[in-house]
Amino acid sequence: MGGLTAFRCRACDAVHPFLEGRWRCDCGGLLDLDFAPALDPARLSGAVPTLWRYRTALPLPKEADVVSLGEGFTPLTPARLDGVDVWLKQDHLFPSGSYKDRGASLLIGYARALGVDAVVEDSSGNAGSAMAAYSAAAGLACTVYVPESASPGKLVQMAAYGAGVVRVPGSREATALAVREAAAQSFYASHVWHPLFTHGVKTVAYELWEQLGRRAPETVVVPAGNGSLLLGVDLGFRELVRLGLAARRPRLIAVQAANCAPLHAAFVAGAAETTPFPSTVTVAEGVAIADPARGAQMLAAIRTGGGSVLAVSEAEIGDALRLLHRRGFYVEPTSAVAVAGLRRHFREGPLTDRPVAILTGHGLKATDRIASLG
Ligand SMILES: Cc1ncc(COP(=O)(O)O)c(C=O)c1O
Ligand SMILES: [Zn+2]
């Protein structure tokens, strides 16, 4: 791996050793990782066709075994939507059926390097499925706390991997609170709190850079709830710029369901932080996050790159989902949020570069929801 590594608190600047399995600071603050990646582009041709081709840019101890199911290097596919040429990054084509495998592969590898034998996670479904899959591959026990409303297909999937599933009544936030007690006893493999997860997700930026001929695109559109994808894309491109491999970072467009849009509300208000959003139900269950823990960090990532936040209606999500399905991209409704945002973006003016939208979750995970949309 690249230069060595410690956790740093975003609130009080305290530094904590890397090989300590903590997920937050003693002050309760969120952690980032001080880490300098290394990447030799000359070594990429012929490297494994998975995200582990970027191992020197990933913060895993050199001697640690990689926990891999062959994830990453997903297709970047040209498509024409509403008469506009775009790129679709097919991150629904992962072993567990969502981009969360990027973070899970790295985070579970780190947990195993620490000698951990059990992990807990809270999730609307996909992060839990990913953590359960990689725990199964690593031989770790895994328990996932999920909101009662999570898609049945995702719960079946977690249990099939051998994970314990705890269904929590109420909102996604109630689930996040319920897991805290368990996190005192077991390693908390949180896709929101743990910075290792973000470092796994950043490989999507490295792949886009490589697949576009070793350059950054002008615009990347992502669905955003807790921001693990948004922050991973931002981190990856920031690192590529710092390494001298990309000239500039892309503008990031984060898209939320209007029924649950705290980031959008803060962005249009010019606020530096998000506040809890009075949300109503959305078909995009993966982004139904009323109070994202890293809201301030998400807003800063968007603003620094000159990006924006869009909020799309349930009708727009349904239309984008049908459009994708009719083009052969079978994704779940949460993925359609990004494409609904992309279609809005088309209307804002002429494009100078093909925008990229990231497709995040497989449609087979949400058969019931897709059926109910008709
Ligand atoms: C399919 C899908 N897309 C996008 C997201 C958004 O990720 P995040 O909440 O980290 O912003 C999720 C999160 O669960 C998801 O399941
Ligand atoms: Zn602190």
Tab-separated table of C-alpha atoms and ligand atoms in Angstrom:
chain	number	residue	atom	x	y	z
A	1	MET	CA	0.000	0.000	0.000
A	2	GLY	CA	0.994	3.654	-0.213
A	3	GLY	CA	2.189	5.923	2.597
A	4	LEU	CA	1.283	4.932	6.132
A	5	THR	CA	-1.784	5.653	7.743
A	6	ALA	CA	-3.752	6.843	10.768
A	7	PHE	CA	-7.324	7.825	11.528
A	8	ARG	CA	-7.966	11.515	12.107
A	9	CYS	CA	-11.057	12.963	13.785
A	10	ARG	CA	-12.960	15.513	11.715
A	11	ALA	CA	-14.230	17.232	14.890
A	12	CYS	CA	-11.200	17.494	17.234
A	13	ASP	CA	-8.268	16.521	14.961
A	14	ALA	CA	-7.175	13.693	17.317
A	15	VAL	CA	-5.078	11.003	15.616
A	16	HIS	CA	-5.728	7.290	16.239
A	17	PRO	CA	-3.569	4.329	15.154
A	18	PHE	CA	-4.585	2.573	11.947
A	19	LEU	CA	-4.642	-0.929	13.382
A	20	GLU	CA	-7.185	-0.027	16.036
A	21	GLY	CA	-10.652	-1.237	15.126
A	22	ARG	CA	-12.423	1.969	16.094
A	23	TRP	CA	-15.181	3.551	14.001
A	24	ARG	CA	-15.377	6.969	15.691
A	25	CYS	CA	-13.322	9.257	17.886
A	26	ASP	CA	-13.595	9.315	21.693
A	27	CYS	CA	-15.265	12.716	21.231
A	28	GLY	CA	-17.938	11.083	19.048
A	29	GLY	CA	-16.522	12.678	15.882
A	30	LEU	CA	-16.361	11.122	12.428
A	31	LEU	CA	-13.006	9.748	11.302
A	32	ASP	CA	-11.099	10.222	8.078
A	33	LEU	CA	-7.927	8.454	7.101
A	34	ASP	CA	-4.545	10.122	6.621
A	35	PHE	CA	-3.215	8.054	3.755
A	36	ALA	CA	-1.104	8.761	0.687
A	37	PRO	CA	-1.942	6.341	-2.147
A	38	ALA	CA	0.601	5.186	-4.695
A	39	LEU	CA	-0.143	4.171	-8.282
A	40	ASP	CA	2.207	3.347	-11.119
A	41	PRO	CA	0.143	3.615	-14.327
A	42	ALA	CA	2.767	1.601	-16.221
A	43	ARG	CA	1.824	-1.442	-14.137
A	44	LEU	CA	-1.884	-1.326	-14.933
A	45	SER	CA	-1.861	-3.096	-18.283
A	46	GLY	CA	-2.031	-6.776	-17.468
A	47	ALA	CA	-3.132	-6.157	-13.848
A	48	VAL	CA	-6.033	-8.247	-12.461
A	49	PRO	CA	-9.402	-7.126	-13.895
A	50	THR	CA	-10.827	-6.334	-10.454
A	51	LEU	CA	-10.630	-3.317	-8.172
A	52	TRP	CA	-7.560	-4.942	-6.605
A	53	ARG	CA	-5.558	-3.736	-9.614
A	54	TYR	CA	-5.276	-0.535	-7.503
A	55	ARG	CA	-3.999	-2.306	-4.407
A	56	THR	CA	-1.082	0.117	-3.954
A	57	ALA	CA	-3.661	2.891	-3.669
A	58	LEU	CA	-5.680	1.033	-1.019
A	59	PRO	CA	-5.013	1.262	2.735
A	60	LEU	CA	-4.661	-2.407	3.592
A	61	PRO	CA	-1.473	-3.647	5.316
A	62	LYS	CA	0.917	-5.191	2.785
A	63	GLU	CA	0.904	-8.565	4.510
A	64	ALA	CA	-2.912	-8.735	4.778
A	65	ASP	CA	-4.827	-11.239	2.654
A	66	VAL	CA	-7.265	-9.679	0.242
A	67	VAL	CA	-10.908	-10.786	0.647
A	68	SER	CA	-12.107	-10.947	-2.939
A	69	LEU	CA	-15.030	-12.370	-4.879
A	70	GLY	CA	-13.648	-10.972	-8.141
A	71	GLU	CA	-15.280	-7.538	-7.674
A	72	GLY	CA	-14.845	-4.375	-9.686
A	73	PHE	CA	-13.699	-3.175	-13.066
A	74	THR	CA	-17.386	-3.075	-14.002
A	75	PRO	CA	-18.364	-2.156	-17.571
A	76	LEU	CA	-18.581	1.507	-18.581
A	77	THR	CA	-21.184	1.354	-21.313
A	78	PRO	CA	-22.213	4.042	-23.816
A	79	ALA	CA	-25.940	4.730	-24.058
A	80	ARG	CA	-28.164	7.337	-25.670
A	81	LEU	CA	-30.883	8.741	-23.413
A	82	ASP	CA	-33.330	11.427	-24.599
A	83	GLY	CA	-31.085	11.863	-27.643
A	84	VAL	CA	-27.997	12.557	-25.496
A	85	ASP	CA	-24.878	10.374	-25.366
A	86	VAL	CA	-23.972	9.271	-21.858
A	87	TRP	CA	-21.841	6.696	-20.070
A	88	LEU	CA	-23.464	4.243	-17.688
A	89	LYS	CA	-21.120	2.694	-15.133
A	90	GLN	CA	-22.660	-0.683	-14.402
A	91	ASP	CA	-21.953	-0.993	-10.705
A	92	HIS	CA	-25.075	-3.077	-10.221
A	93	LEU	CA	-23.015	-5.939	-11.697
A	94	PHE	CA	-21.138	-6.830	-8.519
A	95	PRO	CA	-21.052	-10.220	-6.741
A	96	SER	CA	-23.722	-9.131	-4.241
A	97	GLY	CA	-25.527	-6.934	-6.787
A	98	SER	CA	-24.466	-3.438	-5.725
A	99	TYR	CA	-21.504	-1.056	-5.678
A	100	LYS	CA	-21.281	-1.573	-1.907
A	101	ASP	CA	-19.036	-4.559	-2.612
A	102	ARG	CA	-16.250	-2.062	-3.315
A	103	GLY	CA	-16.275	-0.889	0.288
A	104	ALA	CA	-17.130	-4.273	1.804
A	105	SER	CA	-14.192	-6.032	0.146
A	106	LEU	CA	-11.726	-3.559	1.666
A	107	LEU	CA	-13.424	-3.153	5.061
A	108	ILE	CA	-13.854	-6.876	5.685
A	109	GLY	CA	-10.240	-7.444	4.565
A	110	TYR	CA	-9.189	-4.843	7.159
A	111	ALA	CA	-11.365	-6.495	9.856
A	112	ARG	CA	-9.749	-9.822	9.113
A	113	ALA	CA	-6.270	-8.279	9.264
A	114	LEU	CA	-7.175	-7.034	12.769
A	115	GLY	CA	-8.094	-10.591	13.815
A	116	VAL	CA	-11.780	-9.741	14.273
A	117	ASP	CA	-14.171	-12.725	14.161
A	118	ALA	CA	-17.578	-10.989	14.149
A	119	VAL	CA	-18.924	-7.827	12.514
A	120	VAL	CA	-22.186	-5.876	12.762
A	121	GLU	CA	-23.659	-3.418	10.270
A	122	ASP	CA	-26.871	-1.430	9.788
A	123	SER	CA	-28.268	-0.989	6.326
A	124	SER	CA	-31.333	-0.413	4.198
A	125	GLY	CA	-30.322	-3.630	2.440
A	126	ASN	CA	-27.465	-3.386	-0.020
A	127	ALA	CA	-24.599	-2.557	2.343
A	128	GLY	CA	-25.810	-5.363	4.604
A	129	SER	CA	-25.896	-7.820	1.697
A	130	ALA	CA	-22.377	-6.771	0.703
A	131	MET	CA	-21.032	-7.081	4.247
A	132	ALA	CA	-22.731	-10.493	4.605
A	133	ALA	CA	-21.208	-11.692	1.304
A	134	TYR	CA	-17.648	-10.649	2.190
A	135	SER	CA	-17.998	-11.926	5.776
A	136	ALA	CA	-18.989	-15.290	4.287
A	137	ALA	CA	-15.930	-15.181	2.004
A	138	ALA	CA	-13.672	-14.270	4.962
A	139	GLY	CA	-15.199	-16.744	7.424
A	140	LEU	CA	-16.440	-14.002	9.795
A	141	ALA	CA	-19.775	-13.988	11.639
A	142	CYS	CA	-21.984	-11.107	10.476
A	143	THR	CA	-25.163	-9.564	11.911
A	144	VAL	CA	-27.090	-6.937	9.948
A	145	TYR	CA	-29.665	-4.569	11.441
A	146	VAL	CA	-32.251	-3.570	8.852
A	147	PRO	CA	-35.391	-1.427	8.833
A	148	GLU	CA	-38.542	-3.551	8.835
A	149	SER	CA	-39.460	-2.071	5.445
A	150	ALA	CA	-36.298	-3.351	3.651
A	151	SER	CA	-36.895	-5.285	0.411
A	152	PRO	CA	-37.500	-8.997	1.165
A	153	GLY	CA	-35.034	-10.022	-1.558
A	154	LYS	CA	-32.184	-8.283	0.276
A	155	LEU	CA	-33.080	-9.983	3.584
A	156	VAL	CA	-33.202	-13.406	1.929
A	157	GLN	CA	-29.816	-12.658	0.370
A	158	MET	CA	-28.173	-11.710	3.698
A	159	ALA	CA	-29.548	-14.808	5.422
A	160	ALA	CA	-28.416	-16.988	2.514
A	161	TYR	CA	-24.837	-15.782	3.074
A	162	GLY	CA	-25.237	-16.962	6.692
A	163	ALA	CA	-25.689	-13.542	8.313
A	164	GLY	CA	-27.974	-12.918	11.262
A	165	VAL	CA	-30.694	-10.413	10.324
A	166	VAL	CA	-32.308	-8.176	12.960
A	167	ARG	CA	-35.377	-6.309	11.713
A	168	VAL	CA	-35.934	-2.999	13.501
A	169	PRO	CA	-39.401	-1.370	13.496
A	170	GLY	CA	-39.587	2.284	12.450
A	171	SER	CA	-37.313	4.425	10.350
A	172	ARG	CA	-33.819	3.875	8.958
A	173	GLU	CA	-32.613	6.122	11.813
A	174	ALA	CA	-34.141	3.708	14.381
A	175	THR	CA	-32.045	0.947	12.793
A	176	ALA	CA	-28.894	3.061	13.057
A	177	LEU	CA	-29.549	3.587	16.775
A	178	ALA	CA	-30.273	-0.116	17.405
A	179	VAL	CA	-26.936	-1.233	15.984
A	180	ARG	CA	-24.956	1.028	18.351
A	181	GLU	CA	-25.360	-1.361	21.289
A	182	ALA	CA	-24.112	-4.275	19.240
A	183	ALA	CA	-21.241	-2.106	17.997
A	184	ALA	CA	-19.905	-1.940	21.564
A	185	GLN	CA	-19.252	-5.733	21.459
A	186	SER	CA	-18.360	-6.405	17.800
A	187	PHE	CA	-16.471	-4.700	14.993
A	188	TYR	CA	-18.828	-2.102	13.501
A	189	ALA	CA	-18.434	-2.477	9.734
A	190	SER	CA	-20.295	0.752	9.033
A	191	HIS	CA	-20.446	1.969	5.463
A	192	VAL	CA	-21.241	5.429	6.835
A	193	TRP	CA	-18.793	5.827	9.711
A	194	HIS	CA	-15.849	3.719	8.627
A	195	PRO	CA	-13.412	5.563	6.330
A	196	LEU	CA	-12.073	2.259	4.986
A	197	PHE	CA	-15.401	1.799	3.223
A	198	THR	CA	-14.962	5.098	1.376
A	199	HIS	CA	-11.467	4.052	0.316
A	200	GLY	CA	-12.942	0.907	-1.245
A	201	VAL	CA	-15.651	2.894	-3.032
A	202	LYS	CA	-13.088	5.365	-4.433
A	203	THR	CA	-11.969	2.640	-6.855
A	204	VAL	CA	-14.969	3.569	-9.008
A	205	ALA	CA	-13.156	6.842	-9.753
A	206	TYR	CA	-9.932	5.028	-10.601
A	207	GLU	CA	-11.853	2.727	-12.964
A	208	LEU	CA	-13.634	5.620	-14.670
A	209	TRP	CA	-10.300	7.372	-15.113
A	210	GLU	CA	-8.758	4.271	-16.679
A	211	GLN	CA	-11.774	3.347	-18.822
A	212	LEU	CA	-12.029	6.871	-20.250
A	213	GLY	CA	-8.432	6.708	-21.467
A	214	ARG	CA	-6.775	7.929	-18.263
A	215	ARG	CA	-8.682	11.143	-17.808
A	216	ALA	CA	-11.445	12.383	-15.532
A	217	PRO	CA	-14.922	12.988	-16.986
A	218	GLU	CA	-16.417	16.450	-16.639
A	219	THR	CA	-19.547	15.336	-14.795
A	220	VAL	CA	-20.432	12.327	-12.641
A	221	VAL	CA	-24.027	11.826	-11.457
A	222	VAL	CA	-24.730	9.688	-8.394
A	223	PRO	CA	-27.668	8.864	-6.136
A	224	ALA	CA	-26.987	10.103	-2.599
A	225	GLY	CA	-28.338	9.095	0.796
A	226	ASN	CA	-25.572	8.711	3.348
A	227	GLY	CA	-23.065	9.713	0.697
A	228	SER	CA	-20.783	6.668	0.647
A	229	LEU	CA	-20.763	6.696	-3.158
A	230	LEU	CA	-20.532	10.470	-3.486
A	231	LEU	CA	-17.649	10.698	-1.007
A	232	GLY	CA	-15.892	7.697	-2.560
A	233	VAL	CA	-16.046	9.242	-6.045
A	234	ASP	CA	-14.826	12.561	-4.640
A	235	LEU	CA	-11.936	10.933	-2.765
A	236	GLY	CA	-10.836	8.869	-5.767
A	237	PHE	CA	-10.660	11.837	-8.123
A	238	ARG	CA	-8.970	14.034	-5.520
A	239	GLU	CA	-6.288	11.361	-5.155
A	240	LEU	CA	-5.857	11.027	-8.924
A	241	VAL	CA	-5.316	14.775	-9.181
A	242	ARG	CA	-2.851	14.694	-6.278
A	243	LEU	CA	-0.978	11.825	-7.955
A	244	GLY	CA	-0.692	13.964	-11.088
A	245	LEU	CA	-2.750	11.444	-13.097
A	246	ALA	CA	-5.832	13.596	-13.753
A	247	ALA	CA	-5.862	17.286	-14.635
A	248	ARG	CA	-8.934	18.144	-12.556
A	249	ARG	CA	-11.734	16.542	-10.647
A	250	PRO	CA	-15.211	16.196	-12.129
A	251	ARG	CA	-18.231	18.169	-11.127
A	252	LEU	CA	-20.358	15.883	-8.940
A	253	ILE	CA	-24.130	15.939	-9.233
A	254	ALA	CA	-25.801	14.272	-6.240
A	255	VAL	CA	-29.420	13.245	-6.759
A	256	GLN	CA	-31.955	12.592	-4.026
A	257	ALA	CA	-35.589	11.540	-3.929
A	258	ALA	CA	-37.611	14.720	-3.289
A	259	ASN	CA	-39.506	12.792	-0.584
A	260	CYS	CA	-36.293	12.517	1.421
A	261	ALA	CA	-33.900	15.282	0.417
A	262	PRO	CA	-31.908	16.777	3.327
A	263	LEU	CA	-28.820	17.359	1.167
A	264	HIS	CA	-30.826	19.175	-1.486
A	265	ALA	CA	-32.531	21.358	1.133
A	266	ALA	CA	-29.174	22.357	2.654
A	267	PHE	CA	-27.582	22.932	-0.757
A	268	VAL	CA	-30.287	25.295	-2.022
A	269	ALA	CA	-30.313	27.116	1.326
A	270	GLY	CA	-26.536	27.661	1.069
A	271	ALA	CA	-26.098	25.893	4.431
A	272	ALA	CA	-22.855	24.230	5.494
A	273	GLU	CA	-24.632	21.333	7.226
A	274	THR	CA	-27.710	19.200	6.704
A	275	THR	CA	-30.603	19.163	9.166
A	276	PRO	CA	-33.095	16.290	9.687
A	277	PHE	CA	-35.581	16.224	6.784
A	278	PRO	CA	-39.319	15.610	7.327
A	279	SER	CA	-39.334	12.727	4.889
A	280	THR	CA	-42.142	10.705	3.360
A	281	VAL	CA	-41.898	7.268	1.758
A	282	THR	CA	-39.932	6.845	-1.480
A	283	VAL	CA	-39.554	3.900	-3.815
A	284	ALA	CA	-35.804	4.667	-3.739
A	285	GLU	CA	-35.208	2.881	-0.426
A	286	GLY	CA	-31.396	3.049	-0.730
A	287	VAL	CA	-31.353	6.850	-0.472
A	288	ALA	CA	-34.105	7.264	2.145
A	289	ILE	CA	-31.730	8.885	4.672
A	290	ALA	CA	-33.331	11.802	6.528
A	291	ASP	CA	-30.277	12.823	8.567
A	292	PRO	CA	-26.961	11.824	6.958
A	293	ALA	CA	-24.045	11.710	9.423
A	294	ARG	CA	-21.587	13.077	6.851
A	295	GLY	CA	-23.904	15.789	5.493
A	296	ALA	CA	-21.386	18.634	5.928
A	297	GLN	CA	-18.658	16.625	4.202
A	298	MET	CA	-20.994	15.805	1.296
A	299	LEU	CA	-21.920	19.474	0.823
A	300	ALA	CA	-18.249	20.496	0.848
A	301	ALA	CA	-17.337	17.800	-1.723
A	302	ILE	CA	-20.094	18.983	-4.068
A	303	ARG	CA	-19.364	22.698	-3.724
A	304	THR	CA	-15.586	22.413	-4.063
A	305	GLY	CA	-15.918	20.705	-7.425
A	306	GLY	CA	-18.585	23.131	-8.682
A	307	GLY	CA	-21.309	20.475	-8.537
A	308	SER	CA	-24.935	20.573	-7.505
A	309	VAL	CA	-27.727	18.620	-5.814
A	310	LEU	CA	-31.020	17.727	-7.476
A	311	ALA	CA	-34.230	16.365	-5.958
A	312	VAL	CA	-36.423	14.198	-8.218
A	313	SER	CA	-40.055	13.193	-7.821
A	314	GLU	CA	-41.391	9.662	-7.510
A	315	ALA	CA	-42.822	10.039	-11.036
A	316	GLU	CA	-39.408	11.004	-12.441
A	317	ILE	CA	-37.797	8.031	-10.653
A	318	GLY	CA	-40.424	5.683	-12.105
A	319	ASP	CA	-39.959	7.112	-15.625
A	320	ALA	CA	-36.147	6.825	-15.432
A	321	LEU	CA	-36.457	3.267	-14.146
A	322	ARG	CA	-38.702	2.240	-17.039
A	323	LEU	CA	-36.349	3.926	-19.519
A	324	LEU	CA	-33.350	2.012	-18.152
A	325	HIS	CA	-35.230	-1.291	-18.144
A	326	ARG	CA	-36.355	-0.769	-21.748
A	327	ARG	CA	-32.721	-0.230	-22.734
A	328	GLY	CA	-31.684	-3.490	-21.098
A	329	PHE	CA	-30.267	-2.121	-17.846
A	330	TYR	CA	-32.112	-3.997	-15.107
A	331	VAL	CA	-31.508	-1.898	-12.020
A	332	GLU	CA	-33.405	-1.228	-8.817
A	333	PRO	CA	-35.411	1.995	-8.289
A	334	THR	CA	-32.663	3.679	-6.218
A	335	SER	CA	-30.342	3.514	-9.242
A	336	ALA	CA	-32.928	5.281	-11.372
A	337	VAL	CA	-32.640	8.325	-9.103
A	338	ALA	CA	-29.268	9.143	-10.717
A	339	VAL	CA	-30.648	8.816	-14.228
A	340	ALA	CA	-33.702	10.929	-13.352
A	341	GLY	CA	-31.190	13.582	-12.246
A	342	LEU	CA	-29.132	13.120	-15.388
A	343	ARG	CA	-32.223	13.787	-17.525
A	344	ARG	CA	-32.783	17.051	-15.628
A	345	HIS	CA	-29.143	17.926	-16.207
A	346	PHE	CA	-29.612	17.525	-20.000
A	347	ARG	CA	-32.240	20.239	-19.926
A	348	GLU	CA	-29.933	22.730	-18.217
A	349	GLY	CA	-27.886	23.424	-21.321
A	350	PRO	CA	-25.448	22.030	-23.872
A	351	LEU	CA	-22.956	19.447	-22.633
A	352	THR	CA	-19.284	19.669	-23.513
A	353	ASP	CA	-18.446	16.108	-22.424
A	354	ARG	CA	-20.397	12.870	-22.086
A	355	PRO	CA	-21.668	12.721	-18.498
A	356	VAL	CA	-21.313	9.536	-16.444
A	357	ALA	CA	-24.141	8.125	-14.320
A	358	ILE	CA	-23.394	5.335	-11.885
A	359	LEU	CA	-25.906	2.479	-11.795
A	360	THR	CA	-25.729	1.224	-8.231
A	361	GLY	CA	-28.009	-1.753	-7.493
A	362	HIS	CA	-29.393	-4.754	-9.382
A	363	GLY	CA	-33.089	-4.934	-10.232
A	364	LEU	CA	-33.441	-8.545	-9.082
A	365	LYS	CA	-33.025	-7.322	-5.501
A	366	ALA	CA	-36.229	-5.304	-5.665
A	367	THR	CA	-38.615	-7.460	-7.702
A	368	ASP	CA	-41.552	-6.638	-5.414
A	369	ARG	CA	-41.003	-2.886	-5.708
A	370	ILE	CA	-40.532	-2.994	-9.466
A	371	ALA	CA	-43.700	-5.102	-9.811
A	372	SER	CA	-45.653	-2.595	-7.732
A	373	LEU	CA	-44.608	0.238	-10.071
A	374	GLY	CA	-46.258	-1.574	-12.989
B	1	LIG	C1	-28.737	0.888	-4.844
B	1	LIG	C2	-28.179	2.016	-4.029
B	1	LIG	N1	-27.790	3.129	-4.657
B	1	LIG	C3	-27.300	4.179	-3.976
B	1	LIG	C4	-27.172	4.158	-2.613
B	1	LIG	C5	-26.682	5.384	-1.942
B	1	LIG	O1	-25.618	5.229	-1.106
B	1	LIG	P1	-25.348	6.228	0.071
B	1	LIG	O2	-26.467	6.070	1.086
B	1	LIG	O3	-24.082	5.811	0.679
B	1	LIG	O4	-25.337	7.607	-0.464
B	1	LIG	C6	-27.540	3.008	-1.910
B	1	LIG	C7	-27.390	2.922	-0.442
B	1	LIG	O5	-27.868	2.026	0.195
B	1	LIG	C8	-28.057	1.915	-2.643
B	1	LIG	O6	-28.455	0.795	-2.022
B	2	ZN	ZN	-12.488	13.716	18.117
